[in-house]
CSV table of C-alpha atoms in Angstrom, one decimal:
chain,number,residue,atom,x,y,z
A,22,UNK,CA,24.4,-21.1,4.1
A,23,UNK,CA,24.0,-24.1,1.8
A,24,UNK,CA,21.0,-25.5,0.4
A,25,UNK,CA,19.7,-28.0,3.0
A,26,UNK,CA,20.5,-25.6,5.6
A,27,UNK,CA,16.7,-24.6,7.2
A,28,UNK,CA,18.5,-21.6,9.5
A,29,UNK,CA,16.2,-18.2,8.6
A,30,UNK,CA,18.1,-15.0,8.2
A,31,UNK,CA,17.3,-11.4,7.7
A,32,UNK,CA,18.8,-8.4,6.6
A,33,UNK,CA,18.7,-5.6,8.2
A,34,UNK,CA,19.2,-2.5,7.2
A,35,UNK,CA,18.2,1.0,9.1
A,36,UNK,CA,15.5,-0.7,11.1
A,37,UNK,CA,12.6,0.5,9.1
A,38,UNK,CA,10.8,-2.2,7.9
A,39,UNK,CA,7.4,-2.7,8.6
A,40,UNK,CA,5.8,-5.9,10.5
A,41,UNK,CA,9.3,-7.3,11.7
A,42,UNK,CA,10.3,-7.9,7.8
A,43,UNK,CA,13.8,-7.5,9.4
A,44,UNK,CA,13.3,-10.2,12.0
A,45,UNK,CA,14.2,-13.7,11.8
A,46,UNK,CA,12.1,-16.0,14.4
A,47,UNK,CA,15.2,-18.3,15.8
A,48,UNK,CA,16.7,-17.1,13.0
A,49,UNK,CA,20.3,-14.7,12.5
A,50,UNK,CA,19.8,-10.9,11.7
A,51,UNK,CA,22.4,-9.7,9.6
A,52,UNK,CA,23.4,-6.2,10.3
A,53,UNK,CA,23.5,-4.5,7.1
A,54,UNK,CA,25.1,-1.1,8.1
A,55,UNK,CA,28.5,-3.0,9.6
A,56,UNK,CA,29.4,-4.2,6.0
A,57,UNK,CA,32.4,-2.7,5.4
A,58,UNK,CA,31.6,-3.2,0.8
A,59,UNK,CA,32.8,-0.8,-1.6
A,60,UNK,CA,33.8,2.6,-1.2
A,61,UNK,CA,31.3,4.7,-2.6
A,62,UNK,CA,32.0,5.9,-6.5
A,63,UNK,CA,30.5,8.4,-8.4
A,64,UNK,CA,30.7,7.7,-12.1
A,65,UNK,CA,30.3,11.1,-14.1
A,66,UNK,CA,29.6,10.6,-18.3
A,67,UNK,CA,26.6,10.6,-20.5
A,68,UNK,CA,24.7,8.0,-18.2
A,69,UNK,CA,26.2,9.1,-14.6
A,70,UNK,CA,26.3,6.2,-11.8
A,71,UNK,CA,27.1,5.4,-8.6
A,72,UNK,CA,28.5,2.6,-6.9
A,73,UNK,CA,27.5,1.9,-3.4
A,74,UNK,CA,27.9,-1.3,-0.8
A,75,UNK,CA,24.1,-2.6,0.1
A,76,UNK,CA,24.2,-1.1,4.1
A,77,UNK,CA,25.1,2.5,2.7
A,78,UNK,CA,22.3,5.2,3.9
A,79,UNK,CA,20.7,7.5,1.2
A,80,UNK,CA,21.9,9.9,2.7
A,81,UNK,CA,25.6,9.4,2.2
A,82,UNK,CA,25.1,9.0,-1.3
A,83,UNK,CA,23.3,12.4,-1.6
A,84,UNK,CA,26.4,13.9,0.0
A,85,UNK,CA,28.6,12.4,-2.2
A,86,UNK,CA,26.9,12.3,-5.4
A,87,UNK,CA,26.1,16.2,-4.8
A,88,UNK,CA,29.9,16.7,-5.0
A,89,UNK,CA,30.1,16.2,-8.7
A,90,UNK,CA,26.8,18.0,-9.3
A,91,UNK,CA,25.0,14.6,-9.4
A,92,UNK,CA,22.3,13.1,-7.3
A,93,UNK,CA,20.1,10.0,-7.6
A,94,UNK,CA,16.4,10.6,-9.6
A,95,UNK,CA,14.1,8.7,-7.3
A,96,UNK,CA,14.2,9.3,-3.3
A,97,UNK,CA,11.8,8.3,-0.5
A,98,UNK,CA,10.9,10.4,2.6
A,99,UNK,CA,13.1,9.9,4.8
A,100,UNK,CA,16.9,9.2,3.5
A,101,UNK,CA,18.4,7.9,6.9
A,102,UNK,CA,17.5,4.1,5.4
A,103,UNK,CA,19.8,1.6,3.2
A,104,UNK,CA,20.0,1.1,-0.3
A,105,UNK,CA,19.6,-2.5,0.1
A,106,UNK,CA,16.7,-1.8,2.3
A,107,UNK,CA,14.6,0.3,0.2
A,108,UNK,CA,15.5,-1.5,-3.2
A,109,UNK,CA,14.0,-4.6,-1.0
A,110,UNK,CA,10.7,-2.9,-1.4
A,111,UNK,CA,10.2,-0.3,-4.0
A,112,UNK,CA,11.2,3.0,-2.6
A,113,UNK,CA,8.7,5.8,-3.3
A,114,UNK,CA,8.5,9.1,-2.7
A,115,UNK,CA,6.9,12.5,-4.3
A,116,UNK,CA,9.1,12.1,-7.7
A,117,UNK,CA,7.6,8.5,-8.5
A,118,UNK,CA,4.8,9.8,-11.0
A,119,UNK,CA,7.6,11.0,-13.0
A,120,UNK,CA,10.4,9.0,-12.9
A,121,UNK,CA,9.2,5.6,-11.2
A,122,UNK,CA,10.1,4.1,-7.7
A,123,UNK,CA,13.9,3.5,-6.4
A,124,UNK,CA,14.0,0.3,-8.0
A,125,UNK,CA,13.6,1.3,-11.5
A,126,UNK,CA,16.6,3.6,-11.3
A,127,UNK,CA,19.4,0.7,-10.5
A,128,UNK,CA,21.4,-0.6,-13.0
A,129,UNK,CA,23.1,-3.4,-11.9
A,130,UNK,CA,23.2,-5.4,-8.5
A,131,UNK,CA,25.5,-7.6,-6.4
A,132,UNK,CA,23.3,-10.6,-4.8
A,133,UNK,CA,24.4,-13.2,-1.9
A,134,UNK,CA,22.1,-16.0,-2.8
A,135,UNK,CA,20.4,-18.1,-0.1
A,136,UNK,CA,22.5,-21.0,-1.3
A,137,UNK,CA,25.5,-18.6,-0.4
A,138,UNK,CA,26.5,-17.3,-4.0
A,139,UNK,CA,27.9,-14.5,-4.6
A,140,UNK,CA,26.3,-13.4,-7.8
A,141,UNK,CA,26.2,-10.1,-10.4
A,142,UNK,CA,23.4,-8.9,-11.9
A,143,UNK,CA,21.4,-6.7,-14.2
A,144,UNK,CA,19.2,-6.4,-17.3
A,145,UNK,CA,21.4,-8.5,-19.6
A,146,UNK,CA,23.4,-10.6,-16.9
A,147,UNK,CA,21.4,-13.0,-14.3
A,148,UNK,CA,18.0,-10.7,-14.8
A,149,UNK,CA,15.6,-13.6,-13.1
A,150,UNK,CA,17.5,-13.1,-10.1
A,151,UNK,CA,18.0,-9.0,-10.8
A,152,UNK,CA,13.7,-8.5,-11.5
A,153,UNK,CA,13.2,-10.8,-8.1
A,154,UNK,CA,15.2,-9.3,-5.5
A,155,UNK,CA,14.0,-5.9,-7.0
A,156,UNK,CA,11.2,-5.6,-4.5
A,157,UNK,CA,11.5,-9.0,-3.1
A,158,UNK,CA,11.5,-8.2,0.7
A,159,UNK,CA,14.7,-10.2,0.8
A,160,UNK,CA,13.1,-13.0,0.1
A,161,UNK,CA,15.1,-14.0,-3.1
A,162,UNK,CA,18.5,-13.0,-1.8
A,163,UNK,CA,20.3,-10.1,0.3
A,164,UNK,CA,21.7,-6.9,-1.9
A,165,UNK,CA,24.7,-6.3,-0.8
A,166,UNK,CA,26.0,-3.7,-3.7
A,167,UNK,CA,24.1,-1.7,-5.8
A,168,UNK,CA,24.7,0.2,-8.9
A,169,UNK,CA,22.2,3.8,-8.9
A,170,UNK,CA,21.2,6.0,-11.5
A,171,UNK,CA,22.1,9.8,-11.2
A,172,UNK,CA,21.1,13.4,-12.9
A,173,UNK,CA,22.5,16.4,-13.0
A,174,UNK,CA,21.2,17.9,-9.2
A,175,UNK,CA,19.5,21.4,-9.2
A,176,UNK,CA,20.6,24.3,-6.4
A,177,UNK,CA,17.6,25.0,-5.3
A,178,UNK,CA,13.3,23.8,-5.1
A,179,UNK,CA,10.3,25.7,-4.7
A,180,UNK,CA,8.1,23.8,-2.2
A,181,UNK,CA,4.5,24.9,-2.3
A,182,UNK,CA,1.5,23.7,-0.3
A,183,UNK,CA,-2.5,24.2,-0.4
A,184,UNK,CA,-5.7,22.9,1.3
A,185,UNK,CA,-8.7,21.4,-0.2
A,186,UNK,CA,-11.9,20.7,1.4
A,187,UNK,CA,-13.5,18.6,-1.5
A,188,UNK,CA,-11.6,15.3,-2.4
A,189,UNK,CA,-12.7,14.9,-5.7
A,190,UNK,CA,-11.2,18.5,-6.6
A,191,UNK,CA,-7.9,17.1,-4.4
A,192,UNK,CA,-7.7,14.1,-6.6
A,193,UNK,CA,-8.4,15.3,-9.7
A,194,UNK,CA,-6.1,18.0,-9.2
A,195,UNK,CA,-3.7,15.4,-8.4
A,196,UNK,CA,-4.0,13.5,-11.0
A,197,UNK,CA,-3.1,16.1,-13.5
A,198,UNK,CA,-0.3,17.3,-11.8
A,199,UNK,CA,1.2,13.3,-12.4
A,200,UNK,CA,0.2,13.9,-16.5
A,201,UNK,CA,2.8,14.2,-18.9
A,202,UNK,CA,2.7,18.1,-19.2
A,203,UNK,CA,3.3,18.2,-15.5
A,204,UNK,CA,6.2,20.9,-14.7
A,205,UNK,CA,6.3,20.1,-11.2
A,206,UNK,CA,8.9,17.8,-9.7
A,207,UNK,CA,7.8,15.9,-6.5
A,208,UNK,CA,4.1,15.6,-6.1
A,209,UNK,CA,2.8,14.4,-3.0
A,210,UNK,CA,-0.5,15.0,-0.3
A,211,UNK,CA,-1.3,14.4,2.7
A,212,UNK,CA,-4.8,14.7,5.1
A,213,UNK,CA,-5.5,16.3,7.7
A,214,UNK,CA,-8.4,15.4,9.9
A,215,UNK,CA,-9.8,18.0,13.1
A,216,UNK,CA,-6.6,19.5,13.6
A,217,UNK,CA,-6.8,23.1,15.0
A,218,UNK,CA,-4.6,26.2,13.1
A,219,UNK,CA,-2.5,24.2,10.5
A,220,UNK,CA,-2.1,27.1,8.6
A,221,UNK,CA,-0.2,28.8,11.2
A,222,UNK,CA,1.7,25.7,12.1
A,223,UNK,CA,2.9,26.1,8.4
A,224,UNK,CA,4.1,29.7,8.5
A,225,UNK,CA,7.4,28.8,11.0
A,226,UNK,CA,8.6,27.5,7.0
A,227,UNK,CA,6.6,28.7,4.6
A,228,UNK,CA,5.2,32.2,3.5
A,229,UNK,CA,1.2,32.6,2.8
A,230,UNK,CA,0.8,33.8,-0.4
A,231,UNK,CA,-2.2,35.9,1.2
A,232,UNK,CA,-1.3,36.5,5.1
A,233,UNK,CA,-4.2,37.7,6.3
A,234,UNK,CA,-7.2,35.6,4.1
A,235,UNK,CA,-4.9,32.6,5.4
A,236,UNK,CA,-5.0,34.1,9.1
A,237,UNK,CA,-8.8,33.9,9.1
A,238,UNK,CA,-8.8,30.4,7.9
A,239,UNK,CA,-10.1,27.4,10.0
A,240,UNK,CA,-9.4,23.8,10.3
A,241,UNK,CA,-11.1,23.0,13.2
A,242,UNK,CA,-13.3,20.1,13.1
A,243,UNK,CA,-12.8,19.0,9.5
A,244,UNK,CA,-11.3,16.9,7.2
A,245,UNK,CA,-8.8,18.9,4.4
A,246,UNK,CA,-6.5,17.5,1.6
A,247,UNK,CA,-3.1,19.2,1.4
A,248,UNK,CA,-1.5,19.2,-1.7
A,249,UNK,CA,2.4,19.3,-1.7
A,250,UNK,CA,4.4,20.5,-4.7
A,251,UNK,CA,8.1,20.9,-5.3
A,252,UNK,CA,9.7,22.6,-8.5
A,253,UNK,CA,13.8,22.1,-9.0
A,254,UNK,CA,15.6,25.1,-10.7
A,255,UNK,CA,19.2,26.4,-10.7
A,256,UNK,CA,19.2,30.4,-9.8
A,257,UNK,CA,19.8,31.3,-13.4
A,258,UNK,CA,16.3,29.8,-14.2
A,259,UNK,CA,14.3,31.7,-11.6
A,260,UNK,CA,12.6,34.1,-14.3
A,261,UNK,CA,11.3,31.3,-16.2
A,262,UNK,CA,10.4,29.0,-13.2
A,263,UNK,CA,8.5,31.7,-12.0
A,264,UNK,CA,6.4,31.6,-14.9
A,265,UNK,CA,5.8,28.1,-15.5
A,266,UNK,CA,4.9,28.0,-11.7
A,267,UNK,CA,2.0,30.4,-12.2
A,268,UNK,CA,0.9,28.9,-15.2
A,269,UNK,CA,0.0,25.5,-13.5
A,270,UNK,CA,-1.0,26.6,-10.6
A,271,UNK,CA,-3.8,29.0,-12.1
A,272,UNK,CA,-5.1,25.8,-13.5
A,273,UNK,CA,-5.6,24.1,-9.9
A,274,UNK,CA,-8.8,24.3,-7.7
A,275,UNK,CA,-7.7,24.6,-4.0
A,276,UNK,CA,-8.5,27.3,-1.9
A,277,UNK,CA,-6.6,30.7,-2.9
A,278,UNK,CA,-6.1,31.7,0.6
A,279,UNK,CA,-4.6,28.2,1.8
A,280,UNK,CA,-1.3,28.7,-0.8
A,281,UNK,CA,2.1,28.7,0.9
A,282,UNK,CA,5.4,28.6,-0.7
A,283,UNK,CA,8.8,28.6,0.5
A,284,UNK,CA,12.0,28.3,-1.3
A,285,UNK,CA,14.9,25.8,0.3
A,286,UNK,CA,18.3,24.4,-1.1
A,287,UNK,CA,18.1,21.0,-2.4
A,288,UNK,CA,19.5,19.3,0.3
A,289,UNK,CA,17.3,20.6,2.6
A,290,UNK,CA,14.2,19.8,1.0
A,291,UNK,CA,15.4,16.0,0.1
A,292,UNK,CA,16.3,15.8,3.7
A,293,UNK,CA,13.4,17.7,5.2
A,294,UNK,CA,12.0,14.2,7.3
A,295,UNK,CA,14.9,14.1,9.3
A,296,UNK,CA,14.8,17.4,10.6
A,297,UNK,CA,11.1,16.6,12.1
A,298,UNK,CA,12.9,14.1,13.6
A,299,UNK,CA,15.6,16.0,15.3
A,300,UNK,CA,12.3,17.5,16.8
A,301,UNK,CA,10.9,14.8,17.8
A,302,UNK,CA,13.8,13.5,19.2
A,303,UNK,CA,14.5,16.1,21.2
A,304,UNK,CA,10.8,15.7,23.1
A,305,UNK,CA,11.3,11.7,23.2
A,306,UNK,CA,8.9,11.2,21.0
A,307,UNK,CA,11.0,9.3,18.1
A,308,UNK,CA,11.9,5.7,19.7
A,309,UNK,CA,8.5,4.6,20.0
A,310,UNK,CA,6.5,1.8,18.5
A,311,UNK,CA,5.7,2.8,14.8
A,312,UNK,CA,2.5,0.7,13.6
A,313,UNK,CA,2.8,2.1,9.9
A,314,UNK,CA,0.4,0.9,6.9
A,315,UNK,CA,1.5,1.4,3.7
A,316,UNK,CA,-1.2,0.7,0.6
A,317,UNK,CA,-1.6,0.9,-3.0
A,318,UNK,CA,-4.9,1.6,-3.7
A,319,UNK,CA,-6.3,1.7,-7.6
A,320,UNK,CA,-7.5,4.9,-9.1
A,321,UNK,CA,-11.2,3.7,-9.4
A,322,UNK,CA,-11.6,2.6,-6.0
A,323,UNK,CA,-9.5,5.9,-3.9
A,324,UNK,CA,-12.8,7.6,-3.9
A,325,UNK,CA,-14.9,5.2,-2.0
A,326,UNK,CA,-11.9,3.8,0.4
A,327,UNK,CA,-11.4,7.8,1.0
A,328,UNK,CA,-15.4,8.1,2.1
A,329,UNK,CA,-15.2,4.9,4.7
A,330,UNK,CA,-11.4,5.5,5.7
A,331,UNK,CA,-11.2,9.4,6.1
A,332,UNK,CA,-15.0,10.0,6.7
A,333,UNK,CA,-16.2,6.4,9.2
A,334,UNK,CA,-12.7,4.8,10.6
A,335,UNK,CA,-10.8,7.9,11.2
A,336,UNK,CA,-11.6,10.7,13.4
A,337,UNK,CA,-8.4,12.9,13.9
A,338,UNK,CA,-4.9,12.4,12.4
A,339,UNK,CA,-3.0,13.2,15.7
A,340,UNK,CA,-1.0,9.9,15.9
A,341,UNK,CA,1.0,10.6,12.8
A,342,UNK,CA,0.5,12.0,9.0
A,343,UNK,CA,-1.0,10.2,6.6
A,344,UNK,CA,0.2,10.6,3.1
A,345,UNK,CA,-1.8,10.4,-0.3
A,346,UNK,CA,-0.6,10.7,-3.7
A,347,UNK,CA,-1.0,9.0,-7.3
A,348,UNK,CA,1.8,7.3,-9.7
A,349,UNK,CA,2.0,6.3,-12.8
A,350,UNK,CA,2.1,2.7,-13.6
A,351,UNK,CA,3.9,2.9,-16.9
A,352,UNK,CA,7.2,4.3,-14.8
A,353,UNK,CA,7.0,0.9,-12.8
A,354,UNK,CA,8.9,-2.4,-14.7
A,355,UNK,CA,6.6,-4.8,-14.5
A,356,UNK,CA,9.5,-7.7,-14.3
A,357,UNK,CA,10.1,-6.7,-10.7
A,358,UNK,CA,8.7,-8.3,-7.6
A,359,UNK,CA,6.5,-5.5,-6.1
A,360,UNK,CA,2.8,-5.9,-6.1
A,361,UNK,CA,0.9,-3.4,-8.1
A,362,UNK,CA,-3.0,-2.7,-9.3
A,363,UNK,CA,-3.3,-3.4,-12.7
A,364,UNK,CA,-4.2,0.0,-13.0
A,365,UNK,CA,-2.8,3.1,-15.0
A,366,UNK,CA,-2.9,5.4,-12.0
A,367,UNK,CA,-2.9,3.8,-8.6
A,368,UNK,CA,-2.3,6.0,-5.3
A,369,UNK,CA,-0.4,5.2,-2.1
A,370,UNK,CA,-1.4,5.8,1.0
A,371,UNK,CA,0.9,5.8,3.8
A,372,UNK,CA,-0.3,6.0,7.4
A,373,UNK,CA,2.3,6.7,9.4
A,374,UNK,CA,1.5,6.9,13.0
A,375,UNK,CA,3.4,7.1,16.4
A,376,UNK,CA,2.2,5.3,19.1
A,377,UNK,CA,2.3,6.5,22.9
A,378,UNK,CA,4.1,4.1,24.9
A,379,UNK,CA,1.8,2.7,27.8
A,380,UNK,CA,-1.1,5.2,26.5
A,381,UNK,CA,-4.6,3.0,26.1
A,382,UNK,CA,-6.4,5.8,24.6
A,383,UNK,CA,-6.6,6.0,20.8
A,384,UNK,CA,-3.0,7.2,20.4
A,385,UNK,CA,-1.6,4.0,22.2
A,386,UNK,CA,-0.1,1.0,20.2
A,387,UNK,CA,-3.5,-1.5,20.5
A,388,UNK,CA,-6.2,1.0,19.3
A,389,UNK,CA,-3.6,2.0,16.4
A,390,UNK,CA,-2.9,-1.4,15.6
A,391,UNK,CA,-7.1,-2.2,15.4
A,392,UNK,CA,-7.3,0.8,13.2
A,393,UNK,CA,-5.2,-0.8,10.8
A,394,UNK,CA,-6.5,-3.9,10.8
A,395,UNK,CA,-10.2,-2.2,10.4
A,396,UNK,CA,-8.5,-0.8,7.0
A,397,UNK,CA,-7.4,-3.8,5.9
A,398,UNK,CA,-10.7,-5.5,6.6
A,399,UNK,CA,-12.7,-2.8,4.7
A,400,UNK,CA,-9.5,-3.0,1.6
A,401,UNK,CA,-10.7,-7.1,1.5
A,402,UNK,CA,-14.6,-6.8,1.9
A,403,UNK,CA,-14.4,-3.7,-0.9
A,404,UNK,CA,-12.0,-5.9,-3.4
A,405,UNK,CA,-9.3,-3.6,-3.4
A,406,UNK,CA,-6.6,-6.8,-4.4
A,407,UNK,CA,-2.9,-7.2,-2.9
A,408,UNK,CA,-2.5,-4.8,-0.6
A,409,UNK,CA,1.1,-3.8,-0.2
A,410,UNK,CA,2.8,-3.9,3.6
């Protein structure tokens, strides 16, 4: 573009971004999917990579990658978004706590500049301009190849689930599940407020542990903490997975009667978002106006933005889940660009509503919109520092 050139432009990638991050006011919006980069290539070895163009979907590159046995470490979500698009922000997902966000598994980038540069980059080569766009929001240039870290990929996850009523117990739970001698995988939560027989919405996936104790259980009219656990294993393992399973899970406080497990490839668990939206889809209930909120709150402050948030501004989660879980700090680099409390443990909290097109009730696009922005106001009037959009 040049540099006296004052023309805005944005990349876009899957459409995902929140507050029209991929918008450009009288601007050009680069369509990041028609790039026609690199063919993707898996790199097997000692320290397996991939290659991959900046527009390529997650999901491709699980495909591929699973081909040689590989896959990628750190995942959001959802994997229908682009590389370029997640490493823009962090990309975070249940495996954070253990092995950081998205953008602390890239080796290497390829950067178009705003001054039109095409220019390589990495730890040892250009790594002011690697650290920056790593989180940058495209704000310090446009990805447009990218260079991923892969593992050996296991055949197969256990994928467990339990309630809690108290959220100290939840949290605390939580947080030792994210310590070093954690064997689980993917740690994640989510709440759950007035919603009538969750348990049974569960059992179309999962199996109680105790059918008819769970039967008997009711969530009508409050507010529960669901913890969600995944263990990887190969089916030669299963003996000892069993074990190590059982041994950390007798250590956790949740309710015995709430436990669920079910047992998926690993495919089908990474990929597990899109097949709620297939659902969703198939009602007309998936291209409608998403007015997400995505924080990082500290450790020291979750329990009093829980009490305002879940127990005063909230009172049911039917627009959409909302996702809680803690990370670990030391797995972030601090050279990058994303925003983070100075904290050792910080959680993020992810609402994630649907609005209800023309509704004006508290489902519709305006009341959720002046829920978030009640959030926000209580995140600035409690000191709870950068918040993270």
């Amino acid at each position: 573009i040049g540099g006296g050139s004052e023309l805005k432009v944005a990349a876009r990638g899957h459409g995902h971004s929140l507050q029209g991050q991929a918008q450009a006011h009288r601007g050009v919006v680069i369509n990041m999917e028609s790039l026609q980069g690199l063919k993707m290539q898996v790199h097997t070895g000692n320290f397996p990579y991939v290659d991959v163009s900046g527009g390529e979907l997650w999901i491709n590159i699980l495909r591929e990658s699973l081909k040689h046995g590989l896959a990628p470490k750190s995942w959001t979500d959802y994997l229908h978004l682009t590389v370029g698009g997640t490493l823009s922000n962090a990309g975070i997902s249940g495996q954070a706590f253990r092995h950081g966000p998205q953008i602390s598994n890239v080796y290497q980038l390829e950067v178009v500049t705003g001054k039109g540069e095409v220019v390589n980059c990495s730890e040892k080569q250009n790594s002011d301009l690697f650290y920056s766009v790593l989180g940058g929001l495209g704000q310090f240039g446009i990805i447009t190849r990218a260079r991923i870290s892969l593992e050996p990929a296991p055949e197969m996850v256990k994928w467990i689930r339990m309630v809690y009523t108290d959220f100290a117990t939840f949290t605390r739970d939580q947080e030792k599940l994210i310590s070093g001698q954690s064997t689980f995988d993917y740690v994640e939560g989510f709440v759950i407020i007035n919603r009538t027989g969750l348990l049974n919405n569960w059992r179309s996936s999962f199996n109680p542990q105790d059918p008819l104790q769970a039967s008997q259980f009711k969530s009508d009219g409050r507010t529960l903490f669901c913890l969600e656990l995944a263990k990887y294993f190969n089916h030669e393992d299963m003996v000892l997975v069993n074990q190590e399973i059982k041994t950390s899970l007798s250590q956790l406080n949740h309710i015995p009667s709430t436990m669920f497990i079910s047992e998926v490839p690993y495919m089908e668990f990474l990929d597990r978002v899109h097949i709620s939206e297939i659902k969703l889809r198939s009602r007309g209930l998936w291209e409608v106006p998403h007015p997400w909120l995505n924080l990082f709150i500290p450790k020291s402050k979750i329990h009093s933005f829980a009490q305002e948030v879940f127990g005063n501004i909230l009172t049911d989660t039917s627009s959409g889940p909302i996702l809680i879980y803690p990370v670990n700090k030391s797995k972030w680099d601090n050279r990058t660009s994303v925003v983070i409390p100075e904290e050792d443990v910080f959680y993020l909290v992810a609402f994630l509503s649907s609005a209800v097109p023309s509704s004006t009730g508290n489902d519709g696009l305006e009341q959720i919109l002046i829920r978030n922005k009640r959030i926000l106001d209580y995140c600035e009037i409690a000191g709870l520092g950068k918040i993270h959009l």
